[in-house]
Amino acid sequence: MWAGLGLALLVLIVGCRRAGDPVPEYLIGAWSTSAATHVGSTMELTKELVTFRGKDDTVVTGRIVNFTTVQEKSAKFYRISYVNQDKNEYQLDVIYDPADGGTLSFKNQPGLVWTRTGASL
């Protein structure tokens, strides 16, 4: 009986672990953009969560289930797979530029630049 309980606990613990690489410290924190379409919105990354706060005070949080570093030709980006409150899985590809204190952009929206607004909340 105890062996079965121990095995079930082990499966539960392993199943809850995030896969892939650890989220780098330089990505962790709150980010905002001055783009007219997103003024007042923020994005926050922690080691476990990604949170989007809209200018209308909507909040969408997702638990990071996989984080990987992807190298394509000469460009490197980070793929963040996360599950939202409704258990839907999404993927976000971000590019980090360390110049001028660091900026983030989405791979599919390179003109939308996010700058750090503070440490993790």
JSON list of C-alpha atoms in Angstrom, two decimals, residues 1-119:
[
{"chain": "A", "resi": 1, "resn": "MET", "atom": "CA", "xyz": [0.00, 0.00, 0.00]},
{"chain": "A", "resi": 2, "resn": "TRP", "atom": "CA", "xyz": [2.72, 2.50, 0.98]},
{"chain": "A", "resi": 3, "resn": "ALA", "atom": "CA", "xyz": [4.69, 1.69, -2.16]},
{"chain": "A", "resi": 4, "resn": "GLY", "atom": "CA", "xyz": [1.65, 2.50, -4.32]},
{"chain": "A", "resi": 5, "resn": "LEU", "atom": "CA", "xyz": [1.12, 5.77, -2.45]},
{"chain": "A", "resi": 6, "resn": "GLY", "atom": "CA", "xyz": [4.79, 6.67, -2.85]},
{"chain": "A", "resi": 7, "resn": "LEU", "atom": "CA", "xyz": [4.67, 5.97, -6.59]},
{"chain": "A", "resi": 8, "resn": "ALA", "atom": "CA", "xyz": [1.52, 8.06, -6.99]},
{"chain": "A", "resi": 9, "resn": "LEU", "atom": "CA", "xyz": [3.17, 10.95, -5.11]},
{"chain": "A", "resi": 10, "resn": "LEU", "atom": "CA", "xyz": [6.29, 10.70, -7.27]},
{"chain": "A", "resi": 11, "resn": "VAL", "atom": "CA", "xyz": [4.19, 10.81, -10.47]},
{"chain": "A", "resi": 12, "resn": "LEU", "atom": "CA", "xyz": [2.32, 13.85, -9.16]},
{"chain": "A", "resi": 13, "resn": "ILE", "atom": "CA", "xyz": [5.52, 15.71, -8.28]},
{"chain": "A", "resi": 14, "resn": "VAL", "atom": "CA", "xyz": [7.23, 14.94, -11.60]},
{"chain": "A", "resi": 15, "resn": "GLY", "atom": "CA", "xyz": [4.05, 15.80, -13.53]},
{"chain": "A", "resi": 16, "resn": "CYS", "atom": "CA", "xyz": [3.90, 19.27, -11.94]},
{"chain": "A", "resi": 17, "resn": "ARG", "atom": "CA", "xyz": [7.49, 20.19, -12.75]},
{"chain": "A", "resi": 18, "resn": "ARG", "atom": "CA", "xyz": [8.16, 22.66, -15.51]},
{"chain": "A", "resi": 19, "resn": "ALA", "atom": "CA", "xyz": [10.07, 21.23, -18.47]},
{"chain": "A", "resi": 20, "resn": "GLY", "atom": "CA", "xyz": [12.96, 22.70, -20.41]},
{"chain": "A", "resi": 21, "resn": "ASP", "atom": "CA", "xyz": [15.47, 25.33, -19.44]},
{"chain": "A", "resi": 22, "resn": "PRO", "atom": "CA", "xyz": [15.20, 27.60, -16.38]},
{"chain": "A", "resi": 23, "resn": "VAL", "atom": "CA", "xyz": [13.88, 31.11, -17.06]},
{"chain": "A", "resi": 24, "resn": "PRO", "atom": "CA", "xyz": [16.96, 33.39, -17.13]},
{"chain": "A", "resi": 25, "resn": "GLU", "atom": "CA", "xyz": [17.16, 36.02, -14.39]},
{"chain": "A", "resi": 26, "resn": "TYR", "atom": "CA", "xyz": [17.41, 38.83, -16.96]},
{"chain": "A", "resi": 27, "resn": "LEU", "atom": "CA", "xyz": [13.90, 38.02, -18.25]},
{"chain": "A", "resi": 28, "resn": "ILE", "atom": "CA", "xyz": [12.30, 38.00, -14.82]},
{"chain": "A", "resi": 29, "resn": "GLY", "atom": "CA", "xyz": [10.41, 41.16, -13.93]},
{"chain": "A", "resi": 30, "resn": "ALA", "atom": "CA", "xyz": [7.68, 43.50, -15.11]},
{"chain": "A", "resi": 31, "resn": "TRP", "atom": "CA", "xyz": [7.77, 44.86, -18.67]},
{"chain": "A", "resi": 32, "resn": "SER", "atom": "CA", "xyz": [5.78, 47.62, -20.39]},
{"chain": "A", "resi": 33, "resn": "THR", "atom": "CA", "xyz": [5.67, 49.24, -23.81]},
{"chain": "A", "resi": 34, "resn": "SER", "atom": "CA", "xyz": [5.02, 52.73, -25.12]},
{"chain": "A", "resi": 35, "resn": "ALA", "atom": "CA", "xyz": [3.29, 51.39, -28.26]},
{"chain": "A", "resi": 36, "resn": "ALA", "atom": "CA", "xyz": [-0.05, 53.16, -28.67]},
{"chain": "A", "resi": 37, "resn": "THR", "atom": "CA", "xyz": [-1.95, 49.85, -28.87]},
{"chain": "A", "resi": 38, "resn": "HIS", "atom": "CA", "xyz": [-0.55, 48.64, -25.54]},
{"chain": "A", "resi": 39, "resn": "VAL", "atom": "CA", "xyz": [-0.01, 51.77, -23.42]},
{"chain": "A", "resi": 40, "resn": "GLY", "atom": "CA", "xyz": [-0.96, 50.95, -19.84]},
{"chain": "A", "resi": 41, "resn": "SER", "atom": "CA", "xyz": [-0.45, 47.22, -20.34]},
{"chain": "A", "resi": 42, "resn": "THR", "atom": "CA", "xyz": [2.24, 45.19, -18.60]},
{"chain": "A", "resi": 43, "resn": "MET", "atom": "CA", "xyz": [3.73, 41.75, -18.91]},
{"chain": "A", "resi": 44, "resn": "GLU", "atom": "CA", "xyz": [5.40, 40.06, -15.96]},
{"chain": "A", "resi": 45, "resn": "LEU", "atom": "CA", "xyz": [7.64, 37.02, -16.04]},
{"chain": "A", "resi": 46, "resn": "THR", "atom": "CA", "xyz": [8.62, 34.96, -13.01]},
{"chain": "A", "resi": 47, "resn": "LYS", "atom": "CA", "xyz": [10.30, 31.57, -12.87]},
{"chain": "A", "resi": 48, "resn": "GLU", "atom": "CA", "xyz": [6.86, 29.93, -12.83]},
{"chain": "A", "resi": 49, "resn": "LEU", "atom": "CA", "xyz": [4.32, 32.39, -14.29]},
{"chain": "A", "resi": 50, "resn": "VAL", "atom": "CA", "xyz": [3.63, 34.81, -17.13]},
{"chain": "A", "resi": 51, "resn": "THR", "atom": "CA", "xyz": [1.05, 37.51, -16.39]},
{"chain": "A", "resi": 52, "resn": "PHE", "atom": "CA", "xyz": [-0.51, 40.04, -18.75]},
{"chain": "A", "resi": 53, "resn": "ARG", "atom": "CA", "xyz": [-2.29, 43.08, -17.33]},
{"chain": "A", "resi": 54, "resn": "GLY", "atom": "CA", "xyz": [-4.36, 45.09, -19.78]},
{"chain": "A", "resi": 55, "resn": "LYS", "atom": "CA", "xyz": [-4.93, 48.82, -19.64]},
{"chain": "A", "resi": 56, "resn": "ASP", "atom": "CA", "xyz": [-8.54, 48.00, -18.73]},
{"chain": "A", "resi": 57, "resn": "ASP", "atom": "CA", "xyz": [-7.31, 46.10, -15.61]},
{"chain": "A", "resi": 58, "resn": "THR", "atom": "CA", "xyz": [-7.89, 42.64, -17.10]},
{"chain": "A", "resi": 59, "resn": "VAL", "atom": "CA", "xyz": [-5.39, 40.09, -15.83]},
{"chain": "A", "resi": 60, "resn": "VAL", "atom": "CA", "xyz": [-4.44, 36.86, -17.57]},
{"chain": "A", "resi": 61, "resn": "THR", "atom": "CA", "xyz": [-1.99, 34.58, -15.80]},
{"chain": "A", "resi": 62, "resn": "GLY", "atom": "CA", "xyz": [-0.46, 31.40, -17.09]},
{"chain": "A", "resi": 63, "resn": "ARG", "atom": "CA", "xyz": [1.72, 28.77, -15.44]},
{"chain": "A", "resi": 64, "resn": "ILE", "atom": "CA", "xyz": [4.89, 28.17, -17.44]},
{"chain": "A", "resi": 65, "resn": "VAL", "atom": "CA", "xyz": [5.02, 24.49, -18.41]},
{"chain": "A", "resi": 66, "resn": "ASN", "atom": "CA", "xyz": [8.01, 24.64, -20.75]},
{"chain": "A", "resi": 67, "resn": "PHE", "atom": "CA", "xyz": [10.75, 27.18, -21.39]},
{"chain": "A", "resi": 68, "resn": "THR", "atom": "CA", "xyz": [13.31, 26.61, -24.11]},
{"chain": "A", "resi": 69, "resn": "THR", "atom": "CA", "xyz": [16.06, 28.55, -25.84]},
{"chain": "A", "resi": 70, "resn": "VAL", "atom": "CA", "xyz": [15.74, 28.29, -29.63]},
{"chain": "A", "resi": 71, "resn": "GLN", "atom": "CA", "xyz": [18.52, 29.09, -32.10]},
{"chain": "A", "resi": 72, "resn": "GLU", "atom": "CA", "xyz": [17.37, 29.76, -35.67]},
{"chain": "A", "resi": 73, "resn": "LYS", "atom": "CA", "xyz": [20.10, 30.68, -38.12]},
{"chain": "A", "resi": 74, "resn": "SER", "atom": "CA", "xyz": [21.72, 33.72, -36.48]},
{"chain": "A", "resi": 75, "resn": "ALA", "atom": "CA", "xyz": [18.79, 34.65, -34.21]},
{"chain": "A", "resi": 76, "resn": "LYS", "atom": "CA", "xyz": [18.15, 33.34, -30.69]},
{"chain": "A", "resi": 77, "resn": "PHE", "atom": "CA", "xyz": [14.78, 33.55, -28.99]},
{"chain": "A", "resi": 78, "resn": "TYR", "atom": "CA", "xyz": [12.99, 32.05, -26.02]},
{"chain": "A", "resi": 79, "resn": "ARG", "atom": "CA", "xyz": [9.87, 29.92, -26.33]},
{"chain": "A", "resi": 80, "resn": "ILE", "atom": "CA", "xyz": [7.55, 30.13, -23.34]},
{"chain": "A", "resi": 81, "resn": "SER", "atom": "CA", "xyz": [4.76, 27.56, -23.23]},
{"chain": "A", "resi": 82, "resn": "TYR", "atom": "CA", "xyz": [2.16, 28.32, -20.58]},
{"chain": "A", "resi": 83, "resn": "VAL", "atom": "CA", "xyz": [-1.25, 27.11, -19.44]},
{"chain": "A", "resi": 84, "resn": "ASN", "atom": "CA", "xyz": [-3.90, 29.66, -18.50]},
{"chain": "A", "resi": 85, "resn": "GLN", "atom": "CA", "xyz": [-6.66, 29.45, -15.89]},
{"chain": "A", "resi": 86, "resn": "ASP", "atom": "CA", "xyz": [-8.89, 27.56, -18.35]},
{"chain": "A", "resi": 87, "resn": "LYS", "atom": "CA", "xyz": [-6.14, 24.94, -18.90]},
{"chain": "A", "resi": 88, "resn": "ASN", "atom": "CA", "xyz": [-5.54, 26.13, -22.48]},
{"chain": "A", "resi": 89, "resn": "GLU", "atom": "CA", "xyz": [-1.90, 25.97, -23.57]},
{"chain": "A", "resi": 90, "resn": "TYR", "atom": "CA", "xyz": [-0.29, 28.88, -25.40]},
{"chain": "A", "resi": 91, "resn": "GLN", "atom": "CA", "xyz": [3.15, 29.58, -26.77]},
{"chain": "A", "resi": 92, "resn": "LEU", "atom": "CA", "xyz": [4.97, 32.91, -26.67]},
{"chain": "A", "resi": 93, "resn": "ASP", "atom": "CA", "xyz": [8.26, 33.46, -28.51]},
{"chain": "A", "resi": 94, "resn": "VAL", "atom": "CA", "xyz": [10.26, 36.40, -27.15]},
{"chain": "A", "resi": 95, "resn": "ILE", "atom": "CA", "xyz": [13.51, 37.98, -28.25]},
{"chain": "A", "resi": 96, "resn": "TYR", "atom": "CA", "xyz": [15.71, 39.59, -25.62]},
{"chain": "A", "resi": 97, "resn": "ASP", "atom": "CA", "xyz": [18.10, 42.42, -26.51]},
{"chain": "A", "resi": 98, "resn": "PRO", "atom": "CA", "xyz": [20.50, 43.27, -23.65]},
{"chain": "A", "resi": 99, "resn": "ALA", "atom": "CA", "xyz": [21.33, 46.76, -25.02]},
{"chain": "A", "resi": 100, "resn": "ASP", "atom": "CA", "xyz": [20.23, 49.82, -23.04]},
{"chain": "A", "resi": 101, "resn": "GLY", "atom": "CA", "xyz": [19.18, 47.86, -19.96]},
{"chain": "A", "resi": 102, "resn": "GLY", "atom": "CA", "xyz": [17.40, 45.15, -21.93]},
{"chain": "A", "resi": 103, "resn": "THR", "atom": "CA", "xyz": [14.27, 44.98, -24.05]},
{"chain": "A", "resi": 104, "resn": "LEU", "atom": "CA", "xyz": [11.85, 42.25, -25.07]},
{"chain": "A", "resi": 105, "resn": "SER", "atom": "CA", "xyz": [9.91, 41.84, -28.29]},
{"chain": "A", "resi": 106, "resn": "PHE", "atom": "CA", "xyz": [7.61, 39.12, -29.53]},
{"chain": "A", "resi": 107, "resn": "LYS", "atom": "CA", "xyz": [9.02, 37.14, -32.43]},
{"chain": "A", "resi": 108, "resn": "ASN", "atom": "CA", "xyz": [5.81, 37.70, -34.41]},
{"chain": "A", "resi": 109, "resn": "GLN", "atom": "CA", "xyz": [5.72, 41.44, -33.52]},
{"chain": "A", "resi": 110, "resn": "PRO", "atom": "CA", "xyz": [9.35, 42.64, -33.65]},
{"chain": "A", "resi": 111, "resn": "GLY", "atom": "CA", "xyz": [8.31, 46.31, -33.72]},
{"chain": "A", "resi": 112, "resn": "LEU", "atom": "CA", "xyz": [6.50, 46.03, -30.37]},
{"chain": "A", "resi": 113, "resn": "VAL", "atom": "CA", "xyz": [9.30, 46.63, -27.86]},
{"chain": "A", "resi": 114, "resn": "TRP", "atom": "CA", "xyz": [8.87, 46.07, -24.11]},
{"chain": "A", "resi": 115, "resn": "THR", "atom": "CA", "xyz": [11.19, 47.64, -21.52]},
{"chain": "A", "resi": 116, "resn": "ARG", "atom": "CA", "xyz": [11.71, 46.60, -17.92]},
{"chain": "A", "resi": 117, "resn": "THR", "atom": "CA", "xyz": [9.58, 48.57, -15.46]},
{"chain": "A", "resi": 118, "resn": "GLY", "atom": "CA", "xyz": [10.73, 46.88, -12.30]},
{"chain": "A", "resi": 119, "resn": "ALA", "atom": "CA", "xyz": [11.56, 43.70, -10.50]}
]
